[in-house]
mmCIF file of C-alpha atoms in Angstrom:
data_model
loop_
_atom_site.group_PDB
_atom_site.id
_atom_site.type_symbol
_atom_site.label_atom_id
_atom_site.label_comp_id
_atom_site.label_asym_id
_atom_site.label_seq_id
_atom_site.Cartn_x
_atom_site.Cartn_y
_atom_site.Cartn_z
ATOM 1 C CA MET Z 1 -143.545 32.858 -136.051
ATOM 2 C CA ASN Z 2 -141.093 32.061 -138.829
ATOM 3 C CA ALA Z 3 -137.881 34.003 -138.206
ATOM 4 C CA ILE Z 4 -136.751 33.788 -141.819
ATOM 5 C CA ALA Z 5 -138.274 35.814 -144.615
ATOM 6 C CA PRO Z 6 -138.989 34.277 -148.036
ATOM 7 C CA ALA Z 7 -136.099 34.415 -150.437
ATOM 8 C CA GLY Z 8 -137.152 37.748 -151.983
ATOM 9 C CA ALA Z 9 -135.961 39.373 -155.199
ATOM 10 C CA SER Z 10 -132.329 39.574 -154.162
ATOM 11 C CA ALA Z 11 -131.962 35.948 -153.052
ATOM 12 C CA ALA Z 12 -133.883 34.779 -156.129
ATOM 13 C CA ALA Z 13 -131.482 36.686 -158.390
ATOM 14 C CA PHE Z 14 -128.468 35.241 -156.568
ATOM 15 C CA LEU Z 15 -129.856 31.713 -156.940
ATOM 16 C CA ALA Z 16 -130.588 32.275 -160.622
ATOM 17 C CA ARG Z 17 -126.990 33.333 -161.214
ATOM 18 C CA HIS Z 18 -125.828 30.141 -159.491
ATOM 19 C CA ALA Z 19 -128.181 27.981 -161.558
ATOM 20 C CA ALA Z 20 -126.792 29.468 -164.778
ATOM 21 C CA ARG Z 21 -123.267 28.342 -163.889
ATOM 22 C CA ALA Z 22 -122.271 24.903 -165.150
ATOM 23 C CA GLY Z 23 -120.352 22.397 -163.029
ATOM 24 C CA ALA Z 24 -120.711 24.061 -159.629
ATOM 25 C CA SER Z 25 -118.853 22.584 -156.663
ATOM 26 C CA ALA Z 26 -120.488 20.808 -153.748
ATOM 27 C CA ALA Z 27 -119.824 23.846 -151.546
ATOM 28 C CA ARG Z 28 -121.722 26.095 -153.973
ATOM 29 C CA ASP Z 29 -124.629 23.679 -154.159
ATOM 30 C CA ALA Z 30 -124.776 23.515 -150.357
ATOM 31 C CA ALA Z 31 -124.818 27.311 -150.163
ATOM 32 C CA ALA Z 32 -127.604 27.445 -152.746
ATOM 33 C CA GLU Z 33 -129.662 24.923 -150.797
ATOM 34 C CA TRP Z 34 -129.152 26.902 -147.591
ATOM 35 C CA LEU Z 35 -130.018 30.262 -149.146
ATOM 36 C CA GLY Z 36 -133.038 28.887 -151.003
ATOM 37 C CA ARG Z 37 -134.406 27.414 -147.783
ATOM 38 C CA ALA Z 38 -133.562 30.240 -145.412
ATOM 39 C CA GLY Z 39 -133.588 33.396 -147.496
ATOM 40 C CA LEU Z 40 -132.027 36.524 -146.033
ATOM 41 C CA PRO Z 41 -132.488 37.149 -142.296
ATOM 42 C CA ARG Z 42 -134.895 39.833 -141.196
ATOM 43 C CA SER Z 43 -136.669 40.005 -137.844
ATOM 44 C CA GLY Z 44 -136.386 37.301 -135.233
ATOM 45 C CA VAL Z 45 -132.844 36.108 -136.021
ATOM 46 C CA GLU Z 46 -130.749 36.848 -132.937
ATOM 47 C CA ALA Z 47 -127.467 37.396 -134.799
ATOM 48 C CA TRP Z 48 -129.231 39.973 -137.017
ATOM 49 C CA LYS Z 49 -131.388 41.481 -134.302
ATOM 50 C CA TYR Z 50 -130.149 45.031 -134.879
ATOM 51 C CA THR Z 51 -129.373 44.941 -138.618
ATOM 52 C CA SER Z 52 -132.137 44.429 -141.150
ATOM 53 C CA LEU Z 53 -131.420 43.230 -144.669
ATOM 54 C CA ARG Z 54 -134.878 44.260 -145.856
ATOM 55 C CA ALA Z 55 -133.484 46.895 -148.257
ATOM 56 C CA LEU Z 56 -131.024 44.335 -149.611
ATOM 57 C CA GLY Z 57 -133.681 41.682 -150.085
ATOM 58 C CA ASP Z 58 -135.703 43.748 -152.534
ATOM 59 C CA VAL Z 59 -132.860 44.414 -155.004
ATOM 60 C CA ALA Z 60 -132.073 41.999 -157.852
ATOM 61 C CA PHE Z 61 -128.312 42.464 -158.042
ATOM 62 C CA ALA Z 62 -126.646 41.606 -161.343
ATOM 63 C CA ALA Z 63 -123.153 40.201 -161.798
ATOM 64 C CA ALA Z 64 -120.489 42.888 -162.186
ATOM 65 C CA PRO Z 65 -118.879 43.197 -165.636
ATOM 66 C CA ALA Z 66 -115.410 41.734 -165.982
ATOM 67 C CA GLN Z 67 -113.998 45.070 -167.173
ATOM 68 C CA ALA Z 68 -114.261 48.630 -165.878
ATOM 69 C CA ASP Z 69 -113.075 51.916 -167.362
ATOM 70 C CA PRO Z 70 -109.291 51.839 -166.702
ATOM 71 C CA ALA Z 71 -109.030 55.626 -166.450
ATOM 72 C CA ARG Z 72 -111.806 55.714 -163.873
ATOM 73 C CA VAL Z 73 -110.182 52.935 -161.847
ATOM 74 C CA GLU Z 74 -106.824 54.706 -161.912
ATOM 75 C CA ALA Z 75 -108.485 57.949 -160.817
ATOM 76 C CA ILE Z 76 -110.177 56.231 -157.854
ATOM 77 C CA LEU Z 77 -106.919 54.584 -156.799
ATOM 78 C CA ALA Z 78 -105.026 57.879 -157.121
ATOM 79 C CA GLU Z 79 -107.641 59.705 -155.042
ATOM 80 C CA ALA Z 80 -107.534 57.006 -152.343
ATOM 81 C CA GLY Z 81 -103.755 57.244 -152.263
ATOM 82 C CA ARG Z 82 -103.908 61.008 -151.866
ATOM 83 C CA VAL Z 83 -106.666 61.107 -149.239
ATOM 84 C CA PHE Z 84 -105.323 58.281 -147.083
ATOM 85 C CA GLY Z 85 -101.626 58.994 -147.573
ATOM 86 C CA LEU Z 86 -100.645 55.671 -149.137
ATOM 87 C CA GLU Z 87 -96.947 55.294 -149.913
ATOM 88 C CA PRO Z 88 -96.498 55.457 -153.721
ATOM 89 C CA GLY Z 89 -94.343 52.335 -153.839
ATOM 90 C CA LEU Z 90 -96.436 50.257 -151.450
ATOM 91 C CA PRO Z 91 -96.782 46.695 -152.827
ATOM 92 C CA ARG Z 92 -100.389 45.928 -153.631
ATOM 93 C CA ALA Z 93 -102.884 43.454 -155.001
ATOM 94 C CA VAL Z 94 -105.751 45.212 -156.801
ATOM 95 C CA LEU Z 95 -109.225 43.841 -157.453
ATOM 96 C CA VAL Z 96 -111.567 45.629 -159.833
ATOM 97 C CA ASN Z 97 -115.234 44.658 -159.605
ATOM 98 C CA GLY Z 98 -114.234 41.656 -157.539
ATOM 99 C CA ARG Z 99 -111.608 40.361 -159.985
ATOM 100 C CA PHE Z 100 -107.841 40.384 -159.567
ATOM 101 C CA ASP Z 101 -106.079 42.812 -161.931
ATOM 102 C CA PRO Z 102 -102.423 41.772 -162.326
ATOM 103 C CA ALA Z 103 -101.621 44.843 -164.439
ATOM 104 C CA LEU Z 104 -102.394 47.158 -161.512
ATOM 105 C CA SER Z 105 -100.787 44.899 -158.907
ATOM 106 C CA ARG Z 106 -97.242 44.576 -157.608
ATOM 107 C CA LEU Z 107 -96.734 41.961 -154.917
ATOM 108 C CA PRO Z 108 -93.976 42.120 -152.292
ATOM 109 C CA ALA Z 109 -91.039 39.767 -152.404
ATOM 110 C CA GLY Z 110 -91.642 36.579 -150.489
ATOM 111 C CA VAL Z 111 -95.435 36.611 -150.869
ATOM 112 C CA ARG Z 112 -96.748 33.917 -153.192
ATOM 113 C CA ALA Z 113 -100.146 34.617 -154.743
ATOM 114 C CA VAL Z 114 -102.437 32.262 -156.625
ATOM 115 C CA ARG Z 115 -105.924 32.896 -157.948
ATOM 116 C CA PHE Z 116 -109.100 31.742 -156.262
ATOM 117 C CA ASN Z 117 -110.091 28.145 -157.002
ATOM 118 C CA GLU Z 118 -113.591 27.092 -156.009
ATOM 119 C CA ALA Z 119 -112.539 23.434 -155.736
ATOM 120 C CA THR Z 120 -110.124 24.153 -152.877
ATOM 121 C CA ASP Z 121 -110.984 27.587 -151.460
ATOM 122 C CA LEU Z 122 -114.663 27.245 -150.504
ATOM 123 C CA PRO Z 123 -115.081 25.713 -147.053
ATOM 124 C CA SER Z 124 -118.604 25.156 -145.767
ATOM 125 C CA ALA Z 125 -120.381 28.306 -144.572
ATOM 126 C CA ASP Z 126 -122.521 28.747 -141.488
ATOM 127 C CA ASP Z 127 -123.310 32.475 -141.689
ATOM 128 C CA VAL Z 128 -125.292 34.495 -144.225
ATOM 129 C CA ALA Z 129 -122.477 36.549 -145.752
ATOM 130 C CA SER Z 130 -120.145 33.551 -146.063
ATOM 131 C CA ALA Z 131 -122.873 31.442 -147.661
ATOM 132 C CA LEU Z 132 -123.674 34.175 -150.163
ATOM 133 C CA ASN Z 133 -119.984 34.493 -150.966
ATOM 134 C CA ALA Z 134 -119.628 30.713 -151.369
ATOM 135 C CA LEU Z 135 -122.548 30.773 -153.776
ATOM 136 C CA LEU Z 136 -121.170 33.440 -156.112
ATOM 137 C CA ALA Z 137 -117.405 33.892 -155.560
ATOM 138 C CA GLU Z 138 -115.643 34.181 -158.918
ATOM 139 C CA ASP Z 139 -112.194 35.502 -158.071
ATOM 140 C CA GLY Z 140 -109.852 36.388 -155.256
ATOM 141 C CA LEU Z 141 -106.376 35.586 -154.011
ATOM 142 C CA VAL Z 142 -104.564 33.105 -151.840
ATOM 143 C CA LEU Z 143 -101.609 34.955 -150.289
ATOM 144 C CA HIS Z 144 -98.947 32.706 -148.801
ATOM 145 C CA VAL Z 145 -95.968 33.826 -146.664
ATOM 146 C CA ALA Z 146 -93.253 31.221 -146.173
ATOM 147 C CA SER Z 147 -91.982 30.050 -142.810
ATOM 148 C CA GLY Z 148 -89.802 32.604 -141.012
ATOM 149 C CA HIS Z 149 -90.154 35.260 -143.728
ATOM 150 C CA ASP Z 150 -90.959 38.901 -142.938
ATOM 151 C CA ALA Z 151 -92.961 40.100 -145.959
ATOM 152 C CA GLY Z 152 -93.243 43.688 -144.731
ATOM 153 C CA ARG Z 153 -96.276 45.697 -145.780
ATOM 154 C CA MET Z 154 -98.720 45.396 -148.637
ATOM 155 C CA ALA Z 155 -102.210 46.583 -149.603
ATOM 156 C CA LEU Z 156 -105.228 44.614 -150.755
ATOM 157 C CA LEU Z 157 -107.201 47.219 -152.727
ATOM 158 C CA SER Z 158 -110.779 46.617 -153.872
ATOM 159 C CA VAL Z 159 -112.405 49.002 -156.371
ATOM 160 C CA VAL Z 160 -116.030 48.561 -157.433
ATOM 161 C CA ILE Z 161 -117.713 50.711 -160.086
ATOM 162 C CA ALA Z 162 -121.449 50.416 -160.751
ATOM 163 C CA GLY Z 163 -123.726 52.287 -163.120
ATOM 164 C CA ASP Z 164 -127.519 52.386 -163.244
ATOM 165 C CA THR Z 165 -127.903 48.617 -162.670
ATOM 166 C CA PRO Z 166 -127.220 47.420 -159.097
ATOM 167 C CA LEU Z 167 -124.261 45.025 -159.087
ATOM 168 C CA SER Z 168 -122.791 42.581 -156.592
ATOM 169 C CA VAL Z 169 -119.223 41.310 -156.200
ATOM 170 C CA HIS Z 170 -118.118 38.405 -154.006
ATOM 171 C CA PRO Z 171 -114.305 38.197 -153.747
ATOM 172 C CA ARG Z 172 -112.854 35.270 -151.783
ATOM 173 C CA HIS Z 173 -109.394 35.479 -150.238
ATOM 174 C CA ARG Z 174 -107.202 33.262 -148.103
ATOM 175 C CA ILE Z 175 -104.125 34.478 -146.207
ATOM 176 C CA VAL Z 176 -101.713 31.840 -144.950
ATOM 177 C CA LEU Z 177 -98.728 32.625 -142.727
ATOM 178 C CA GLU Z 178 -96.457 29.687 -142.039
ATOM 179 C CA PRO Z 179 -94.619 29.369 -138.671
ATOM 180 C CA GLY Z 180 -92.680 32.502 -137.777
ATOM 181 C CA ALA Z 181 -93.851 34.486 -140.819
ATOM 182 C CA ARG Z 182 -94.839 38.163 -140.636
ATOM 183 C CA LEU Z 183 -97.057 40.426 -142.744
ATOM 184 C CA SER Z 184 -98.733 43.839 -142.352
ATOM 185 C CA LEU Z 185 -101.798 44.200 -144.595
ATOM 186 C CA LEU Z 186 -103.878 47.263 -145.479
ATOM 187 C CA ASP Z 187 -107.298 46.038 -146.663
ATOM 188 C CA LEU Z 188 -108.937 49.010 -148.426
ATOM 189 C CA ALA Z 189 -112.373 49.043 -150.090
ATOM 190 C CA VAL Z 190 -113.477 52.006 -152.242
ATOM 191 C CA GLY Z 191 -115.962 52.403 -155.053
ATOM 192 C CA GLN Z 192 -118.693 54.348 -156.763
ATOM 193 C CA GLY Z 193 -122.367 53.595 -157.378
ATOM 194 C CA ASN Z 194 -125.084 51.215 -156.245
ATOM 195 C CA TYR Z 195 -123.598 47.809 -155.476
ATOM 196 C CA LEU Z 196 -123.125 45.060 -152.899
ATOM 197 C CA ASN Z 197 -119.567 44.174 -151.893
ATOM 198 C CA ASN Z 198 -119.453 40.770 -150.153
ATOM 199 C CA PRO Z 199 -115.792 39.886 -149.423
ATOM 200 C CA VAL Z 200 -114.758 36.912 -147.291
ATOM 201 C CA ILE Z 201 -111.218 36.345 -146.003
ATOM 202 C CA ASP Z 202 -110.043 33.078 -144.475
ATOM 203 C CA ILE Z 203 -106.897 33.583 -142.384
ATOM 204 C CA ALA Z 204 -104.484 31.015 -140.978
ATOM 205 C CA VAL Z 205 -101.701 32.321 -138.711
ATOM 206 C CA ALA Z 206 -99.407 29.419 -137.827
ATOM 207 C CA ASP Z 207 -97.309 28.978 -134.676
ATOM 208 C CA GLY Z 208 -95.212 32.035 -133.861
ATOM 209 C CA ALA Z 209 -96.412 33.994 -136.908
ATOM 210 C CA SER Z 210 -97.797 37.554 -136.857
ATOM 211 C CA LEU Z 211 -100.397 39.226 -139.077
ATOM 212 C CA VAL Z 212 -101.276 42.918 -138.693
ATOM 213 C CA HIS Z 213 -104.533 43.567 -140.569
ATOM 214 C CA ALA Z 214 -105.964 47.085 -140.965
ATOM 215 C CA LYS Z 215 -109.260 47.260 -142.848
ATOM 216 C CA LEU Z 216 -110.514 50.611 -144.144
ATOM 217 C CA GLN Z 217 -114.002 50.582 -145.671
ATOM 218 C CA ALA Z 218 -114.602 53.907 -147.432
ATOM 219 C CA GLU Z 219 -117.119 53.017 -150.128
ATOM 220 C CA ASP Z 220 -119.874 55.069 -151.737
ATOM 221 C CA VAL Z 221 -122.834 55.746 -149.451
ATOM 222 C CA SER Z 222 -125.027 54.097 -152.108
ATOM 223 C CA ALA Z 223 -123.164 50.816 -151.630
ATOM 224 C CA ARG Z 224 -123.815 47.906 -149.265
ATOM 225 C CA HIS Z 225 -120.971 46.005 -147.644
ATOM 226 C CA LEU Z 226 -121.250 42.541 -146.056
ATOM 227 C CA ALA Z 227 -117.858 41.149 -145.033
ATOM 228 C CA VAL Z 228 -116.589 38.217 -142.983
ATOM 229 C CA VAL Z 229 -113.157 37.330 -141.623
ATOM 230 C CA HIS Z 230 -112.480 33.807 -140.356
ATOM 231 C CA ALA Z 231 -109.149 33.618 -138.494
ATOM 232 C CA ASP Z 232 -107.412 30.611 -136.952
ATOM 233 C CA ILE Z 233 -104.520 31.467 -134.628
ATOM 234 C CA GLY Z 234 -101.698 29.058 -133.781
ATOM 235 C CA ALA Z 235 -99.488 28.658 -130.724
ATOM 236 C CA GLY Z 236 -97.768 31.903 -129.756
ATOM 237 C CA ALA Z 237 -99.146 33.559 -132.901
ATOM 238 C CA HIS Z 238 -100.546 37.097 -133.140
ATOM 239 C CA TYR Z 239 -103.481 38.439 -135.166
ATOM 240 C CA ASP Z 240 -103.712 42.221 -134.690
ATOM 241 C CA SER Z 241 -106.696 43.688 -136.559
ATOM 242 C CA PHE Z 242 -108.423 47.060 -136.786
ATOM 243 C CA THR Z 243 -111.547 47.803 -138.852
ATOM 244 C CA LEU Z 244 -112.417 51.419 -139.664
ATOM 245 C CA THR Z 245 -115.876 51.842 -141.227
ATOM 246 C CA LEU Z 246 -116.577 55.158 -142.940
ATOM 247 C CA GLY Z 247 -118.614 54.285 -146.015
ATOM 248 C CA ALA Z 248 -121.595 52.373 -147.431
ATOM 249 C CA GLY Z 249 -125.207 53.064 -146.542
ATOM 250 C CA LEU Z 250 -125.472 49.584 -144.986
ATOM 251 C CA ALA Z 251 -122.388 47.780 -143.695
ATOM 252 C CA ARG Z 252 -121.682 44.722 -141.588
ATOM 253 C CA HIS Z 253 -118.240 43.376 -140.764
ATOM 254 C CA GLU Z 254 -118.016 40.050 -138.954
ATOM 255 C CA VAL Z 255 -114.912 38.556 -137.348
ATOM 256 C CA HIS Z 256 -114.811 34.939 -136.235
ATOM 257 C CA ALA Z 257 -111.432 34.332 -134.583
ATOM 258 C CA ARG Z 258 -110.368 31.092 -132.938
ATOM 259 C CA LEU Z 259 -107.399 30.731 -130.591
ATOM 260 C CA GLY Z 260 -106.721 27.038 -131.073
ATOM 261 C CA ALA Z 261 -103.287 26.609 -129.493
ATOM 262 C CA GLU Z 262 -101.567 27.803 -126.331
ATOM 263 C CA GLY Z 263 -100.261 31.353 -126.081
ATOM 264 C CA GLY Z 264 -102.100 32.867 -129.044
ATOM 265 C CA VAL Z 265 -103.064 36.558 -129.099
ATOM 266 C CA VAL Z 266 -105.983 38.203 -130.953
ATOM 267 C CA HIS Z 267 -106.828 41.913 -131.168
ATOM 268 C CA VAL Z 268 -110.129 42.766 -132.882
ATOM 269 C CA ASN Z 269 -110.324 46.543 -132.536
ATOM 270 C CA GLY Z 270 -112.239 49.039 -134.633
ATOM 271 C CA ALA Z 271 -114.157 52.268 -135.112
ATOM 272 C CA GLN Z 272 -117.345 53.210 -136.951
ATOM 273 C CA LEU Z 273 -117.756 56.852 -138.058
ATOM 274 C CA LEU Z 274 -121.226 57.417 -139.484
ATOM 275 C CA ASP Z 275 -123.537 60.239 -140.473
ATOM 276 C CA GLY Z 276 -126.683 60.798 -142.526
ATOM 277 C CA ARG Z 277 -128.708 57.576 -142.406
ATOM 278 C CA GLN Z 278 -125.776 55.168 -142.495
ATOM 279 C CA HIS Z 279 -126.071 51.878 -140.642
ATOM 280 C CA ALA Z 280 -122.953 49.899 -139.696
ATOM 281 C CA ASP Z 281 -122.607 46.717 -137.669
ATOM 282 C CA LEU Z 282 -119.412 45.236 -136.220
ATOM 283 C CA THR Z 283 -120.052 41.694 -134.987
ATOM 284 C CA SER Z 284 -117.347 39.467 -133.530
ATOM 285 C CA VAL Z 285 -116.980 36.042 -131.951
ATOM 286 C CA ILE Z 286 -113.609 35.335 -130.333
ATOM 287 C CA THR Z 287 -113.278 31.708 -129.272
ATOM 288 C CA HIS Z 288 -110.654 30.713 -126.723
ATOM 289 C CA GLY Z 289 -110.069 27.035 -127.473
ATOM 290 C CA ALA Z 290 -106.684 26.586 -125.783
ATOM 291 C CA PRO Z 291 -104.980 27.596 -122.506
ATOM 292 C CA ALA Z 292 -103.103 30.845 -121.790
ATOM 293 C CA CYS Z 293 -104.442 32.882 -124.715
ATOM 294 C CA ASN Z 294 -105.113 36.607 -124.784
ATOM 295 C CA SER Z 295 -107.792 38.614 -126.614
ATOM 296 C CA ARG Z 296 -108.437 42.343 -126.661
ATOM 297 C CA GLN Z 297 -111.257 44.287 -128.307
ATOM 298 C CA THR Z 298 -111.895 48.029 -128.192
ATOM 299 C CA VAL Z 299 -114.533 49.435 -130.559
ATOM 300 C CA LYS Z 300 -115.437 53.137 -130.775
ATOM 301 C CA ASN Z 301 -118.432 54.671 -132.552
ATOM 302 C CA VAL Z 302 -118.944 58.299 -133.568
ATOM 303 C CA LEU Z 303 -122.513 58.787 -134.811
ATOM 304 C CA SER Z 304 -124.281 61.901 -136.053
ATOM 305 C CA GLU Z 305 -127.568 62.891 -137.713
ATOM 306 C CA HIS Z 306 -129.728 59.731 -138.074
ATOM 307 C CA ALA Z 307 -126.865 57.228 -138.178
ATOM 308 C CA ARG Z 308 -127.085 53.907 -136.356
ATOM 309 C CA GLY Z 309 -124.189 51.846 -135.094
ATOM 310 C CA VAL Z 310 -124.252 48.240 -133.894
ATOM 311 C CA PHE Z 311 -121.690 46.329 -131.869
ATOM 312 C CA GLN Z 312 -122.149 42.656 -131.046
ATOM 313 C CA GLY Z 313 -119.117 41.098 -129.432
ATOM 314 C CA LYS Z 314 -118.839 37.655 -127.866
ATOM 315 C CA ILE Z 315 -115.943 36.067 -126.010
ATOM 316 C CA LEU Z 316 -116.400 32.296 -125.794
ATOM 317 C CA VAL Z 317 -114.069 30.457 -123.402
ATOM 318 C CA GLU Z 318 -114.114 26.680 -123.772
ATOM 319 C CA ARG Z 319 -113.492 24.377 -120.821
ATOM 320 C CA ILE Z 320 -109.930 23.609 -121.892
ATOM 321 C CA ALA Z 321 -108.994 27.293 -122.096
ATOM 322 C CA GLN Z 322 -107.683 27.851 -118.574
ATOM 323 C CA LYS Z 323 -105.580 30.987 -117.919
ATOM 324 C CA THR Z 324 -107.585 32.923 -120.522
ATOM 325 C CA ASP Z 325 -107.245 36.717 -120.478
ATOM 326 C CA GLY Z 326 -110.057 38.421 -122.412
ATOM 327 C CA TYR Z 327 -111.092 42.085 -122.527
ATOM 328 C CA GLN Z 328 -113.828 43.812 -124.507
ATOM 329 C CA MET Z 329 -115.061 47.420 -124.515
ATOM 330 C CA ASN Z 330 -117.492 49.310 -126.742
ATOM 331 C CA GLN Z 331 -117.897 53.083 -126.505
ATOM 332 C CA ALA Z 332 -120.174 55.391 -128.482
ATOM 333 C CA LEU Z 333 -120.157 59.143 -128.930
ATOM 334 C CA LEU Z 334 -123.509 60.509 -130.149
ATOM 335 C CA LEU Z 335 -123.270 63.876 -131.899
ATOM 336 C CA SER Z 336 -127.018 64.300 -132.388
ATOM 337 C CA GLU Z 337 -130.207 63.404 -130.541
ATOM 338 C CA THR Z 338 -131.348 61.208 -133.442
ATOM 339 C CA ALA Z 339 -128.224 59.016 -133.658
ATOM 340 C CA GLU Z 340 -128.485 55.516 -132.190
ATOM 341 C CA ILE Z 341 -126.193 52.789 -130.897
ATOM 342 C CA ASP Z 342 -127.051 49.172 -130.093
ATOM 343 C CA ALA Z 343 -124.404 47.332 -128.065
ATOM 344 C CA LYS Z 344 -124.401 43.716 -126.978
ATOM 345 C CA PRO Z 345 -121.119 42.653 -125.339
ATOM 346 C CA GLU Z 346 -121.241 39.037 -124.207
ATOM 347 C CA LEU Z 347 -119.155 36.544 -122.229
ATOM 348 C CA GLU Z 348 -119.720 32.773 -122.374
ATOM 349 C CA ILE Z 349 -117.241 31.029 -120.066
ATOM 350 C CA TYR Z 350 -116.845 27.329 -119.323
ATOM 351 C CA ALA Z 351 -113.360 27.418 -117.759
ATOM 352 C CA ASP Z 352 -112.848 28.379 -114.124
ATOM 353 C CA ASP Z 353 -109.372 29.989 -114.136
ATOM 354 C CA VAL Z 354 -109.882 33.028 -116.345
ATOM 355 C CA ARG Z 355 -109.718 36.809 -116.308
ATOM 356 C CA CYS Z 356 -112.421 38.259 -118.554
ATOM 357 C CA SER Z 357 -114.246 41.591 -118.589
ATOM 358 C CA HIS Z 358 -116.490 43.569 -120.896
ATOM 359 C CA GLY Z 359 -118.383 46.843 -120.920
ATOM 360 C CA ALA Z 360 -120.168 49.503 -122.933
ATOM 361 C CA THR Z 361 -120.603 53.265 -122.560
ATOM 362 C CA VAL Z 362 -122.696 55.805 -124.481
ATOM 363 C CA GLY Z 363 -122.478 59.574 -124.208
ATOM 364 C CA ALA Z 364 -122.374 62.957 -125.916
ATOM 365 C CA LEU Z 365 -119.570 65.481 -126.170
ATOM 366 C CA ASP Z 366 -118.606 66.746 -122.726
ATOM 367 C CA GLY Z 367 -120.139 70.213 -122.344
ATOM 368 C CA ASP Z 368 -117.536 71.310 -119.803
ATOM 369 C CA GLN Z 369 -114.660 70.326 -122.064
ATOM 370 C CA LEU Z 370 -116.324 72.060 -125.013
ATOM 371 C CA PHE Z 371 -116.853 75.216 -122.907
ATOM 372 C CA TYR Z 372 -113.222 75.132 -121.760
ATOM 373 C CA LEU Z 373 -111.921 75.032 -125.323
ATOM 374 C CA ARG Z 374 -114.355 77.742 -126.468
ATOM 375 C CA SER Z 375 -113.303 79.955 -123.549
ATOM 376 C CA ARG Z 376 -109.689 79.644 -124.759
ATOM 377 C CA GLY Z 377 -110.632 81.064 -128.155
ATOM 378 C CA VAL Z 378 -111.076 77.804 -130.039
ATOM 379 C CA ALA Z 379 -113.868 77.966 -132.631
ATOM 380 C CA GLU Z 380 -116.760 75.589 -131.994
ATOM 381 C CA HIS Z 381 -116.141 73.299 -134.984
ATOM 382 C CA GLU Z 382 -112.446 73.082 -134.068
ATOM 383 C CA ALA Z 383 -113.304 72.334 -130.441
ATOM 384 C CA ARG Z 384 -115.679 69.561 -131.493
ATOM 385 C CA ALA Z 385 -112.999 68.152 -133.804
ATOM 386 C CA ILE Z 386 -110.443 68.107 -130.981
ATOM 387 C CA LEU Z 387 -112.802 66.218 -128.663
ATOM 388 C CA VAL Z 388 -113.883 63.702 -131.325
ATOM 389 C CA LYS Z 389 -110.290 62.955 -132.319
ATOM 390 C CA ALA Z 390 -109.287 62.595 -128.676
ATOM 391 C CA PHE Z 391 -112.141 60.107 -128.191
ATOM 392 C CA LEU Z 392 -110.907 58.019 -131.132
ATOM 393 C CA HIS Z 393 -107.196 58.348 -130.465
ATOM 394 C CA ASP Z 394 -106.701 55.543 -127.958
ATOM 395 C CA ALA Z 395 -108.527 53.074 -130.235
ATOM 396 C CA VAL Z 396 -106.550 53.916 -133.395
ATOM 397 C CA ALA Z 397 -103.332 53.952 -131.345
ATOM 398 C CA LEU Z 398 -103.827 50.232 -130.697
ATOM 399 C CA MET Z 399 -102.820 49.462 -134.303
ATOM 400 C CA GLY Z 400 -99.379 47.933 -134.030
ATOM 401 C CA ASP Z 401 -97.947 49.108 -137.384
ATOM 402 C CA ASP Z 402 -96.878 52.770 -137.637
ATOM 403 C CA MET Z 403 -97.651 53.171 -141.334
ATOM 404 C CA LEU Z 404 -101.070 51.538 -141.075
ATOM 405 C CA ARG Z 405 -101.856 53.647 -138.018
ATOM 406 C CA ALA Z 406 -100.978 56.793 -139.999
ATOM 407 C CA VAL Z 407 -103.385 55.708 -142.778
ATOM 408 C CA LEU Z 408 -106.176 55.258 -140.233
ATOM 409 C CA ASP Z 409 -105.431 58.672 -138.714
ATOM 410 C CA ARG Z 410 -105.622 60.278 -142.160
ATOM 411 C CA ALA Z 411 -108.918 58.515 -142.810
ATOM 412 C CA VAL Z 412 -110.397 59.816 -139.555
ATOM 413 C CA GLU Z 413 -109.188 63.329 -140.413
ATOM 414 C CA SER Z 414 -110.694 63.207 -143.907
ATOM 415 C CA TRP Z 415 -114.038 61.949 -142.575
ATOM 416 C CA TRP Z 416 -114.301 64.737 -140.041
ATOM 417 C CA ASN Z 417 -113.237 67.430 -142.544
ATOM 418 C CA ARG Z 418 -115.841 66.207 -145.024
ATOM 419 C CA LYS Z 419 -118.550 66.025 -142.389
ATOM 420 C CA ASP Z 420 -117.710 69.396 -140.888
ATOM 421 C CA ALA Z 421 -117.372 71.198 -144.234
#
């Protein structure tokens, strides 16, 4: 049986938009050839076993307009700042409908930013979301931190506004930290309406550098979100990431991290908080390609009503990667009998001197703990909130930057208050 569906309305519309563009690069043409031949994955594709793109494949997404109502954009940014407790003076790069808006942006000292250039910033793609992004990327940023410089904190803010016509945006970013450089990045996606947000970030963390990357996806439930991070980690370098998924009706966040030199460290932690009929998928592949590297991954899911969460995590240890230390854990808390979690932790090890472990647990709120709190006079909704926040606490606490951790805590609080209202 053919594992790939025909292109469908969505893929056909994407290809038509590509065909209308003059002078496309070789990378775009390769992506078009791949998408035209393969279409969007449905059943039978192992990497998409638990996440169907059937609903996506039947929508002919149009290109987003270059301009959006400035007052509406400002209102969305102000609301995000209030809800998530963003510092008013936090340096930021703002994208509106997938395009960089310099008027709304203020970059930190020591961070050099240049606009996306398809001739240099489109490497070949071997996954669906990256190929789609390569096909249609129009804007984005290359952020560059010089050797030995501590750039502090900044935000990468994406705002998408759609009306009656379904839109798609495909921002492409690259973050480069030279040896010894440091940066803490809040990657926040918000928006309103029916759209597809398909961001791709290519990350290079050179020897001895450190990137703290907190992603908060809090988009409209009518939106779809397909994102990919490709990260290459140098010798003694650190990539500390946390992805918190709250929004979009359909979301998938992929992380492909490679430890290519001795002593590198990767953390790919996250949480998915879903209700209604939301579907969110966190898929990761962490490749140990050098000796004495360390990876950690803890992913928590809180699912209610008919929500479905997916975790697919793979640790690949190549033969050269002796002295590898890898850990992976996925835990799910189901708040209703109709919520669902699919977990597939995986180890693929070719070295013989390693320490690797993985696991997965699924459960409901502890009835004894709930009874104990109720017996002490705590109202039921408050008791449930205490237990849910306690379940999430040790995952969010793994974020290494205090300010970013506070933003994630505020986001968890706002989600629960909205759900429990």
